[in-house]
GROMACS .gro file of C-alpha atoms in nm:
model
  442
    1MET     CA    1  -1.157  -0.981  -0.978
    2LYS     CA    2  -1.052  -1.273  -1.195
    3PRO     CA    3  -0.697  -1.400  -1.148
    4GLY     CA    4  -0.629  -1.369  -1.520
    5ILE     CA    5  -0.372  -1.121  -1.645
    6PHE     CA    6  -0.363  -0.861  -1.921
    7ASP     CA    7  -0.737  -0.863  -1.968
    8PRO     CA    8  -0.813  -0.525  -2.130
    9THR     CA    9  -1.162  -0.518  -1.991
   10ARG     CA   10  -1.035  -0.503  -1.623
   11ARG     CA   11  -0.899  -0.337  -1.467
   12GLU     CA   12   1.947   1.330   0.421
   13LEU     CA   13   1.952   1.194   0.720
   14LEU     CA   14   1.808   1.367   1.026
   15ALA     CA   15   2.019   1.669   0.949
   16GLY     CA   16   1.818   1.722   0.641
   17LEU     CA   17   1.541   1.855   0.863
   18GLY     CA   18   1.774   2.102   1.024
   19ALA     CA   19   1.985   2.100   1.336
   20GLY     CA   20   1.691   2.192   1.555
   21LEU     CA   21   1.481   1.894   1.449
   22SER     CA   22   1.776   1.658   1.472
   23ALA     CA   23   1.857   1.775   1.821
   24GLY     CA   24   1.494   1.754   1.926
   25LEU     CA   25   1.458   1.400   1.794
   26GLY     CA   26   1.783   1.290   1.957
   27ALA     CA   27   1.695   1.440   2.295
   28SER     CA   28   1.341   1.308   2.310
   29ALA     CA   29   1.435   0.962   2.192
   30ALA     CA   30   1.736   0.944   2.418
   31GLY     CA   31   1.516   0.985   2.723
   32LEU     CA   32   1.292   0.703   2.609
   33ILE     CA   33   1.570   0.470   2.501
   34THR     CA   34   1.756   0.508   2.829
   35GLY     CA   35   1.451   0.428   3.034
   36GLY     CA   36   1.311   0.774   3.102
   37ALA     CA   37   0.941   0.852   3.118
   38GLY     CA   38   0.740   0.636   2.880
   39PRO     CA   39   0.798   0.294   2.723
   40LEU     CA   40   1.113   0.194   2.540
   41VAL     CA   41   1.166   0.334   2.190
   42THR     CA   42   1.369   0.104   1.966
   43ALA     CA   43   1.368   0.295   1.635
   44GLN     CA   44   1.357   0.647   1.499
   45LEU     CA   45   1.214   0.780   1.175
   46ALA     CA   46   1.221   1.138   1.047
   47LEU     CA   47   0.970   1.215   0.772
   48GLN     CA   48   0.939   1.529   0.563
   49ALA     CA   49   0.665   1.651   0.330
   50ARG     CA   50   0.848   1.850   0.067
   51PRO     CA   51   0.850   1.962  -0.297
   52ALA     CA   52   1.052   1.757  -0.547
   53THR     CA   53   1.092   1.692  -0.918
   54LEU     CA   54   1.101   1.384  -1.139
   55ALA     CA   55   1.242   1.349  -1.490
   56LEU     CA   56   0.943   1.187  -1.660
   57ARG     CA   57   0.994   1.291  -2.022
   58PRO     CA   58   1.331   1.291  -2.201
   59GLY     CA   59   1.433   1.633  -2.329
   60GLN     CA   60   1.171   1.818  -2.125
   61PRO     CA   61   1.204   1.996  -1.790
   62PRO     CA   62   1.154   1.783  -1.478
   63THR     CA   63   0.799   1.756  -1.349
   64SER     CA   64   0.719   1.928  -1.020
   65ILE     CA   65   0.570   1.693  -0.760
   66TRP     CA   66   0.536   1.661  -0.383
   67GLU     CA   67   0.670   1.372  -0.180
   68LEU     CA   68   0.680   1.207   0.160
   69ALA     CA   69   1.050   1.147   0.223
   70ALA     CA   70   1.236   0.959   0.497
   71VAL     CA   71   1.525   1.196   0.566
   72SER     CA   72   1.656   0.976   0.848
   73HIS     CA   73   1.735   0.688   0.612
   74ILE     CA   74   1.954   0.634   0.310
   75GLY     CA   75   1.773   0.395   0.080
   76ASP     CA   76   1.474   0.192   0.195
   77VAL     CA   77   1.311   0.252   0.533
   78ARG     CA   78   1.358  -0.071   0.726
   79LEU     CA   79   1.209  -0.121   1.070
   80ARG     CA   80   1.154  -0.449   1.252
   81ARG     CA   81   0.856  -0.631   1.385
   82GLY     CA   82   0.813  -0.541   1.752
   83ASP     CA   83   0.968  -0.194   1.718
   84ARG     CA   84   0.828   0.108   1.898
   85CYS     CA   85   0.925   0.385   1.663
   86GLU     CA   86   0.940   0.756   1.733
   87VAL     CA   87   0.829   0.939   1.418
   88VAL     CA   88   0.915   1.305   1.370
   89PHE     CA   89   0.723   1.462   1.083
   90ARG     CA   90   0.793   1.804   0.935
   91ASN     CA   91   0.553   1.960   0.688
   92ASP     CA   92   0.738   2.179   0.438
   93LEU     CA   93   0.442   2.202   0.200
   94PRO     CA   94   0.186   2.485   0.191
   95VAL     CA   95  -0.118   2.278   0.300
   96PRO     CA   96  -0.196   2.085   0.622
   97LEU     CA   97  -0.079   1.724   0.594
   98ALA     CA   98  -0.008   1.412   0.795
   99PRO     CA   99   0.119   1.068   0.691
  100VAL     CA  100  -0.148   0.799   0.673
  101TRP     CA  101  -0.020   0.445   0.724
  102TYR     CA  102  -0.147   0.147   0.524
  103GLY     CA  103  -0.087  -0.204   0.654
  104LEU     CA  104  -0.009  -0.101   1.010
  105SER     CA  105  -0.297  -0.283   1.175
  106GLY     CA  106  -0.370  -0.134   1.514
  107GLY     CA  107  -0.020   0.012   1.552
  108ALA     CA  108  -0.064   0.354   1.395
  109PRO     CA  109  -0.145   0.676   1.576
  110ALA     CA  110  -0.495   0.809   1.520
  111ASP     CA  111  -0.567   0.878   1.154
  112PRO     CA  112  -0.580   1.252   1.088
  113LEU     CA  113  -0.950   1.236   1.006
  114ARG     CA  114  -1.057   1.072   1.332
  115GLY     CA  115  -0.924   1.305   1.598
  116ARG     CA  116  -0.564   1.398   1.517
  117ALA     CA  117  -0.536   1.723   1.323
  118PRO     CA  118  -0.290   1.729   1.031
  119ALA     CA  119   0.029   1.930   1.072
  120PRO     CA  120   0.003   2.288   0.940
  121PRO     CA  121   0.274   2.422   0.705
  122ALA     CA  122   0.620   2.452   0.867
  123ALA     CA  123   0.509   2.251   1.173
  124VAL     CA  124   0.702   1.962   1.330
  125GLU     CA  125   0.513   1.687   1.511
  126THR     CA  126   0.623   1.376   1.700
  127SER     CA  127   0.432   1.052   1.749
  128ILE     CA  128   0.501   0.696   1.858
  129ILE     CA  129   0.393   0.400   1.647
  130SER     CA  130   0.413   0.031   1.724
  131ILE     CA  131   0.512  -0.224   1.460
  132PRO     CA  132   0.319  -0.536   1.568
  133ASN     CA  133   0.364  -0.725   1.240
  134ALA     CA  134   0.630  -0.782   0.978
  135GLY     CA  135   0.534  -0.683   0.626
  136THR     CA  136   0.541  -0.428   0.347
  137LEU     CA  137   0.378  -0.101   0.452
  138LEU     CA  138   0.296   0.223   0.277
  139ALA     CA  139   0.261   0.580   0.404
  140ASP     CA  140   0.119   0.863   0.197
  141PHE     CA  141  -0.110   1.167   0.179
  142ARG     CA  142  -0.397   1.022  -0.023
  143LEU     CA  143  -0.658   1.125   0.236
  144PHE     CA  144  -0.557   1.487   0.168
  145GLU     CA  145  -0.567   1.478  -0.210
  146ASP     CA  146  -0.850   1.733  -0.228
  147GLY     CA  147  -0.595   1.994  -0.115
  148LEU     CA  148  -0.290   1.876  -0.308
  149LYS     CA  149  -0.145   2.121  -0.561
  150GLN     CA  150   0.082   1.852  -0.706
  151PRO     CA  151   0.066   1.470  -0.712
  152ALA     CA  152   0.239   1.332  -0.402
  153ARG     CA  153   0.470   1.030  -0.396
  154PRO     CA  154   0.407   0.769  -0.124
  155LEU     CA  155   0.677   0.615   0.094
  156PRO     CA  156   0.729   0.236   0.117
  157ILE     CA  157   0.826   0.112   0.463
  158ILE     CA  158   0.956  -0.235   0.538
  159ALA     CA  159   0.884  -0.402   0.870
  160ALA     CA  160   1.133  -0.688   0.870
  161GLU     CA  161   1.083  -1.028   1.029
  162THR     CA  162   1.270  -1.089   1.353
  163GLY     CA  163   1.438  -1.398   1.204
  164PRO     CA  164   1.617  -1.457   0.873
  165VAL     CA  165   1.428  -1.519   0.549
  166ALA     CA  166   1.597  -1.741   0.290
  167VAL     CA  167   1.650  -1.492   0.007
  168ASP     CA  168   1.961  -1.341  -0.150
  169ARG     CA  169   1.818  -0.995  -0.214
  170ASP     CA  170   1.522  -0.792  -0.085
  171GLU     CA  171   1.407  -0.524  -0.330
  172VAL     CA  172   1.122  -0.272  -0.330
  173LEU     CA  173   0.944  -0.200  -0.660
  174LEU     CA  174   0.714   0.100  -0.621
  175ILE     CA  175   0.486   0.141  -0.923
  176GLU     CA  176   0.348   0.493  -0.967
  177GLU     CA  177   0.097   0.641  -1.206
  178TRP     CA  178   0.110   0.994  -1.345
  179ARG     CA  179  -0.115   1.205  -1.567
  180LEU     CA  180   0.109   1.438  -1.767
  181GLN     CA  181  -0.006   1.737  -1.969
  182PRO     CA  182   0.176   1.835  -2.292
  183ASP     CA  183   0.399   2.078  -2.098
  184SER     CA  184   0.499   1.792  -1.859
  185THR     CA  185   0.304   1.930  -1.563
  186ALA     CA  186   0.127   1.658  -1.364
  187VAL     CA  187  -0.243   1.653  -1.273
  188PRO     CA  188  -0.315   1.554  -0.911
  189PRO     CA  189  -0.557   1.261  -0.859
  190GLY     CA  190  -0.919   1.358  -0.808
  191GLN     CA  191  -0.901   1.627  -1.079
  192ASP     CA  192  -1.012   1.609  -1.441
  193PRO     CA  193  -0.703   1.501  -1.638
  194LYS     CA  194  -0.845   1.643  -1.966
  195ASP     CA  195  -0.576   1.582  -2.230
  196ALA     CA  196  -0.316   1.452  -1.984
  197LYS     CA  197  -0.163   1.117  -2.081
  198PRO     CA  198  -0.092   0.827  -1.843
  199LEU     CA  199   0.267   0.742  -1.761
  200TYR     CA  200   0.403   0.480  -1.521
  201THR     CA  201   0.730   0.457  -1.330
  202ILE     CA  202   0.903   0.202  -1.107
  203ASN     CA  203   1.098   0.359  -0.822
  204GLY     CA  204   1.061   0.696  -0.994
  205GLN     CA  205   1.216   0.574  -1.319
  206THR     CA  206   1.045   0.550  -1.656
  207SER     CA  207   1.285   0.269  -1.751
  208PHE     CA  208   1.371   0.068  -1.440
  209GLU     CA  209   1.658  -0.182  -1.438
  210LEU     CA  210   1.729  -0.448  -1.177
  211SER     CA  211   2.060  -0.635  -1.207
  212ALA     CA  212   2.110  -0.982  -1.064
  213LEU     CA  213   2.312  -1.301  -1.094
  214ALA     CA  214   2.153  -1.611  -1.239
  215GLY     CA  215   2.035  -1.842  -0.962
  216GLN     CA  216   1.968  -1.569  -0.708
  217ARG     CA  217   1.644  -1.575  -0.511
  218LEU     CA  218   1.493  -1.227  -0.504
  219ARG     CA  219   1.225  -1.104  -0.269
  220LEU     CA  220   1.038  -0.841  -0.468
  221ARG     CA  221   0.812  -0.615  -0.262
  222ILE     CA  222   0.583  -0.490  -0.538
  223ILE     CA  223   0.363  -0.193  -0.447
  224ASN     CA  224   0.088  -0.042  -0.658
  225GLY     CA  225   0.149   0.318  -0.554
  226SER     CA  226  -0.095   0.450  -0.813
  227GLN     CA  227  -0.394   0.645  -0.689
  228ARG     CA  228  -0.669   0.507  -0.911
  229SER     CA  229  -0.569   0.222  -1.144
  230VAL     CA  230  -0.577  -0.152  -1.095
  231LEU     CA  231  -0.247  -0.264  -1.249
  232ALA     CA  232  -0.102  -0.596  -1.355
  233ILE     CA  233   0.274  -0.646  -1.353
  234LYS     CA  234   0.448  -0.942  -1.508
  235LEU     CA  235   0.809  -1.060  -1.517
  236GLU     CA  236   0.850  -1.251  -1.840
  237ASN     CA  237   0.988  -1.606  -1.844
  238HIS     CA  238   0.999  -1.645  -1.466
  239GLU     CA  239   0.787  -1.820  -1.207
  240VAL     CA  240   0.668  -1.567  -0.951
  241ASN     CA  241   0.575  -1.714  -0.613
  242VAL     CA  242   0.343  -1.496  -0.405
  243MET     CA  243   0.452  -1.502  -0.040
  244ALA     CA  244   0.255  -1.215   0.114
  245LEU     CA  245  -0.027  -0.977   0.022
  246ASP     CA  246  -0.091  -0.636   0.178
  247GLY     CA  247   0.183  -0.697   0.432
  248GLN     CA  248   0.051  -1.030   0.563
  249PRO     CA  249   0.208  -1.373   0.493
  250ALA     CA  250   0.014  -1.600   0.259
  251GLU     CA  251   0.025  -1.966   0.179
  252PRO     CA  252   0.279  -1.953  -0.108
  253PHE     CA  253   0.125  -1.985  -0.454
  254PRO     CA  254   0.247  -1.915  -0.809
  255ALA     CA  255   0.118  -1.603  -0.976
  256ARG     CA  256  -0.083  -1.690  -1.283
  257ASN     CA  257   0.137  -1.652  -1.591
  258GLY     CA  258   0.401  -1.492  -1.370
  259ALA     CA  259   0.188  -1.183  -1.320
  260LEU     CA  260   0.032  -1.000  -1.026
  261VAL     CA  261  -0.289  -0.794  -1.031
  262LEU     CA  262  -0.286  -0.521  -0.766
  263ALA     CA  263  -0.543  -0.261  -0.665
  264PRO     CA  264  -0.424   0.093  -0.585
  265GLY     CA  265  -0.235   0.083  -0.257
  266ALA     CA  266  -0.205  -0.297  -0.257
  267ARG     CA  267   0.127  -0.472  -0.194
  268ALA     CA  268   0.261  -0.815  -0.284
  269ASP     CA  269   0.580  -0.988  -0.170
  270ALA     CA  270   0.700  -1.235  -0.433
  271PHE     CA  271   0.998  -1.469  -0.455
  272VAL     CA  272   1.167  -1.501  -0.793
  273ASP     CA  273   1.457  -1.731  -0.876
  274THR     CA  274   1.648  -1.550  -1.149
  275ALA     CA  275   1.722  -1.736  -1.471
  276THR     CA  276   1.760  -1.507  -1.771
  277SER     CA  277   1.724  -1.139  -1.851
  278ALA     CA  278   1.358  -1.047  -1.884
  279ALA     CA  279   1.123  -0.752  -1.918
  280PHE     CA  280   0.886  -0.615  -1.656
  281LEU     CA  281   0.554  -0.560  -1.833
  282LEU     CA  282   0.272  -0.346  -1.695
  283HIS     CA  283  -0.092  -0.360  -1.803
  284ASP     CA  284  -0.343  -0.093  -1.701
  285GLY     CA  285  -0.647  -0.268  -1.848
  286LYS     CA  286  -0.599  -0.100  -2.186
  287GLU     CA  287  -0.253  -0.192  -2.305
  288ALA     CA  288   0.069  -0.360  -2.199
  289ARG     CA  289   0.393  -0.165  -2.186
  290LYS     CA  290   0.749  -0.238  -2.086
  291VAL     CA  291   0.838  -0.047  -1.769
  292GLY     CA  292   1.162  -0.214  -1.668
  293GLN     CA  293   1.418  -0.485  -1.716
  294LEU     CA  294   1.569  -0.763  -1.510
  295THR     CA  295   1.927  -0.791  -1.635
  296VAL     CA  296   2.095  -1.121  -1.546
  297SER     CA  297   2.468  -1.173  -1.588
  298GLY     CA  298   2.698  -1.424  -1.424
  299THR     CA  299   2.588  -1.709  -1.200
  300LEU     CA  300   2.563  -1.747  -0.825
  301GLU     CA  301   2.741  -2.070  -0.732
  302ARG     CA  302   2.568  -2.257  -0.450
  303ARG     CA  303   2.690  -2.545  -0.240
  304VAL     CA  304   2.334  -2.649  -0.166
  305PRO     CA  305   2.050  -2.618  -0.422
  306LEU     CA  306   1.762  -2.384  -0.348
  307LEU     CA  307   1.466  -2.543  -0.177
  308PRO     CA  308   1.107  -2.453  -0.270
  309PRO     CA  309   0.997  -2.128  -0.102
  310GLN     CA  310   0.883  -2.179   0.255
  311PRO     CA  311   0.602  -1.970   0.409
  312LEU     CA  312   0.704  -1.647   0.575
  313PRO     CA  313   0.680  -1.634   0.956
  314ALA     CA  314   0.322  -1.585   1.071
  315ASN     CA  315   0.203  -1.253   1.212
  316ASP     CA  316  -0.014  -1.409   1.484
  317LEU     CA  317  -0.340  -1.349   1.301
  318PRO     CA  318  -0.624  -1.588   1.386
  319GLU     CA  319  -0.611  -1.920   1.206
  320LYS     CA  320  -0.991  -1.943   1.194
  321LEU     CA  321  -1.279  -1.698   1.184
  322ASP     CA  322  -1.620  -1.773   1.334
  323LEU     CA  323  -1.836  -1.716   1.028
  324LYS     CA  324  -2.144  -1.878   1.181
  325GLY     CA  325  -2.146  -1.639   1.476
  326ALA     CA  326  -2.028  -1.335   1.281
  327LEU     CA  327  -2.187  -0.992   1.282
  328ARG     CA  328  -2.298  -0.917   0.926
  329PHE     CA  329  -2.333  -0.578   0.757
  330ASP     CA  330  -2.406  -0.458   0.405
  331VAL     CA  331  -2.184  -0.176   0.277
  332ALA     CA  332  -2.278   0.001  -0.047
  333LEU     CA  333  -1.955   0.144  -0.183
  334GLY     CA  334  -1.957   0.514  -0.267
  335ALA     CA  335  -2.334   0.554  -0.248
  336ALA     CA  336  -2.421   0.916  -0.168
  337ASP     CA  337  -2.712   0.812   0.053
  338ALA     CA  338  -2.499   0.565   0.251
  339GLY     CA  339  -2.295   0.821   0.444
  340TRP     CA  340  -1.985   0.839   0.226
  341ILE     CA  341  -1.818   1.181   0.224
  342ARG     CA  342  -1.503   1.346   0.094
  343PRO     CA  343  -1.219   1.348   0.350
  344ALA     CA  344  -1.215   1.729   0.377
  345SER     CA  345  -1.571   1.722   0.514
  346PHE     CA  346  -1.537   1.410   0.730
  347SER     CA  347  -1.626   1.401   1.098
  348THR     CA  348  -1.667   1.112   1.339
  349ALA     CA  349  -1.988   1.285   1.445
  350SER     CA  350  -2.134   1.128   1.133
  351THR     CA  351  -2.311   0.793   1.151
  352ALA     CA  352  -2.087   0.489   1.169
  353ALA     CA  353  -2.095   0.241   0.883
  354PHE     CA  354  -2.116  -0.032   1.148
  355ARG     CA  355  -2.005  -0.110   1.504
  356ALA     CA  356  -1.872  -0.432   1.655
  357LYS     CA  357  -1.764  -0.558   1.993
  358ALA     CA  358  -1.394  -0.634   2.027
  359GLY     CA  359  -1.325  -1.000   1.965
  360ARG     CA  360  -1.619  -1.057   1.729
  361THR     CA  361  -1.590  -1.174   1.372
  362VAL     CA  362  -1.737  -0.925   1.123
  363VAL     CA  363  -1.856  -1.010   0.772
  364LEU     CA  364  -1.908  -0.725   0.526
  365ALA     CA  365  -2.100  -0.757   0.200
  366LEU     CA  366  -1.937  -0.494  -0.021
  367LYS     CA  367  -2.164  -0.398  -0.310
  368ASN     CA  368  -2.039  -0.192  -0.603
  369ALA     CA  369  -2.335  -0.046  -0.788
  370ALA     CA  370  -2.116   0.202  -0.977
  371PRO     CA  371  -2.042   0.164  -1.351
  372ALA     CA  372  -1.666   0.143  -1.280
  373THR     CA  373  -1.446  -0.083  -1.071
  374THR     CA  374  -1.430   0.055  -0.717
  375VAL     CA  375  -1.148   0.010  -0.467
  376PHE     CA  376  -1.223  -0.055  -0.099
  377HIS     CA  377  -0.968  -0.012   0.180
  378LEU     CA  378  -1.018  -0.116   0.543
  379HIS     CA  379  -0.808   0.056   0.810
  380GLY     CA  380  -0.733  -0.106   1.145
  381GLN     CA  381  -0.740  -0.478   1.069
  382PRO     CA  382  -0.670  -0.710   0.774
  383PHE     CA  383  -0.949  -0.919   0.626
  384ARG     CA  384  -1.009  -1.247   0.447
  385LEU     CA  385  -1.179  -1.257   0.108
  386LEU     CA  386  -1.460  -1.509   0.138
  387ASP     CA  387  -1.546  -1.774  -0.116
  388LYS     CA  388  -1.863  -1.719  -0.317
  389LEU     CA  389  -2.054  -1.970  -0.108
  390ASP     CA  390  -1.949  -1.793   0.214
  391ASP     CA  391  -1.817  -2.123   0.349
  392GLY     CA  392  -1.445  -2.047   0.354
  393TRP     CA  393  -1.183  -1.793   0.249
  394LYS     CA  394  -0.887  -1.740   0.023
  395PRO     CA  395  -0.549  -1.842   0.172
  396TYR     CA  396  -0.429  -1.486   0.228
  397TRP     CA  397  -0.513  -1.163   0.410
  398LEU     CA  398  -0.583  -0.826   0.248
  399ASP     CA  399  -0.653  -0.467   0.342
  400THR     CA  400  -0.741  -0.345  -0.008
  401LEU     CA  401  -0.983  -0.493  -0.263
  402ALA     CA  402  -1.099  -0.392  -0.613
  403ILE     CA  403  -1.464  -0.479  -0.686
  404GLU     CA  404  -1.596  -0.488  -1.040
  405PRO     CA  405  -1.913  -0.301  -1.149
  406GLY     CA  406  -2.236  -0.460  -1.029
  407GLN     CA  407  -2.052  -0.714  -0.813
  408THR     CA  408  -2.070  -0.792  -0.442
  409GLN     CA  409  -1.771  -0.932  -0.254
  410ARG     CA  410  -1.780  -1.059   0.102
  411ILE     CA  411  -1.495  -1.015   0.345
  412ALA     CA  412  -1.443  -1.122   0.707
  413PHE     CA  413  -1.214  -0.997   0.981
  414ALA     CA  414  -1.155  -1.035   1.352
  415ALA     CA  415  -1.228  -0.708   1.533
  416THR     CA  416  -0.911  -0.711   1.743
  417SER     CA  417  -0.813  -0.341   1.736
  418PRO     CA  418  -1.048  -0.122   1.942
  419GLY     CA  419  -1.114   0.231   1.824
  420ARG     CA  420  -1.270   0.425   1.542
  421TRP     CA  421  -1.129   0.327   1.206
  422LEU     CA  422  -1.170   0.455   0.851
  423ILE     CA  423  -1.293   0.277   0.543
  424GLU     CA  424  -1.222   0.419   0.197
  425SER     CA  425  -1.393   0.392  -0.138
  426VAL     CA  426  -1.272   0.531  -0.472
  427ALA     CA  427  -1.365   0.451  -0.830
  428THR     CA  428  -1.089   0.364  -1.074
  429ASP     CA  429  -1.123   0.691  -1.263
  430TRP     CA  430  -0.858   0.963  -1.228
  431ALA     CA  431  -1.116   1.235  -1.159
  432ALA     CA  432  -1.321   1.027  -0.913
  433PRO     CA  433  -1.334   1.161  -0.556
  434ARG     CA  434  -1.195   0.959  -0.269
  435LEU     CA  435  -1.468   0.892  -0.013
  436VAL     CA  436  -1.454   0.783   0.351
  437ARG     CA  437  -1.670   0.654   0.635
  438TRP     CA  438  -1.583   0.515   0.976
  439TYR     CA  439  -1.658   0.206   1.182
  440GLY     CA  440  -1.617   0.135   1.550
  441VAL     CA  441  -1.466  -0.152   1.749
  442GLU     CA  442  -1.566  -0.124   2.114
   0.00000   0.00000   0.00000
């Protein structure tokens, strides 16, 4: 995808789960924290799948939705790199569900589609996850969208660096996409939207406002939480320095025209030094619209001027990849004869997309023969986007990539996380089905 912007042709608390769950979480974690059976647990997280509402149209009733909520936290969920986190998940929705983690390379429990059954309605399940890297993560139910009765909100999760980062504020901006019918009911992704109109929110608000002092350095964790659309977001009259993509530190670079282009599920950490009040503009490939406002008043007095942004601490990913000795595979995205299948019918008894020995470099040629832009997501390990000549890579890591019609993009990754991992493919059309395959690292 071109780096250009606005191109119309492109695209509470544990008690909230009830005294029984709270007591169960406290007892089980206490044994681990105090050195009982099993390794040390350093964090706890209680998640709940539940019904909710959002006020999406003034003067009309709130829209019914579903959501993945962190009832153990007030505000953002903030863990730390190196944590071993006990996760208690309660499903208070009428279909089987389980959180699927994006950006948690090698640290997540087994994805529900590759051996771990989703939690049935009213069930409570406990798992342990490791947080090997700092970064901006996302958990949601998108692998279960064939069974969703309502659109489901994802949950941003921050894995903080172990040392300080030179910013004044750290803010999450979750962009979400809705398809609303005239009566304000919302159409779940994967279904024909018919006459439903698109609507976008930031942090659940149709008109988001972020207040700041002039001269503050903000770390904006911008997440495209939409299910289908490639979106571009721009903060007018400000330089936006990209510091991380898909949860992995990047060599800092300025966003072109102050704007970021993100595929569905992609994340970008950006540093912004506030100057004046400005609008947040969103472009969905068809039109630009104002979705929020940065309101600047007053000035932060500093004894020492701000220095240029320094790279974020590294996540111990390999500095180099052995492209000459890499295993190479062609992957046709979404092709019916290539083994892609809807998640509800998936089984690891199906043929693997490819297999690799642990420690090898893998290069994938991702071909999109579809007439629409298609989004690819790799579970298990981040990847580098290769240059067109296949002789180097872009200075950042990704786990999600949008590929334009008729194009082939090549990616490379180090197969460092053994196991069976999912790959996803979905066209950027609201009614398009989400498709999955698996690959193995042995």
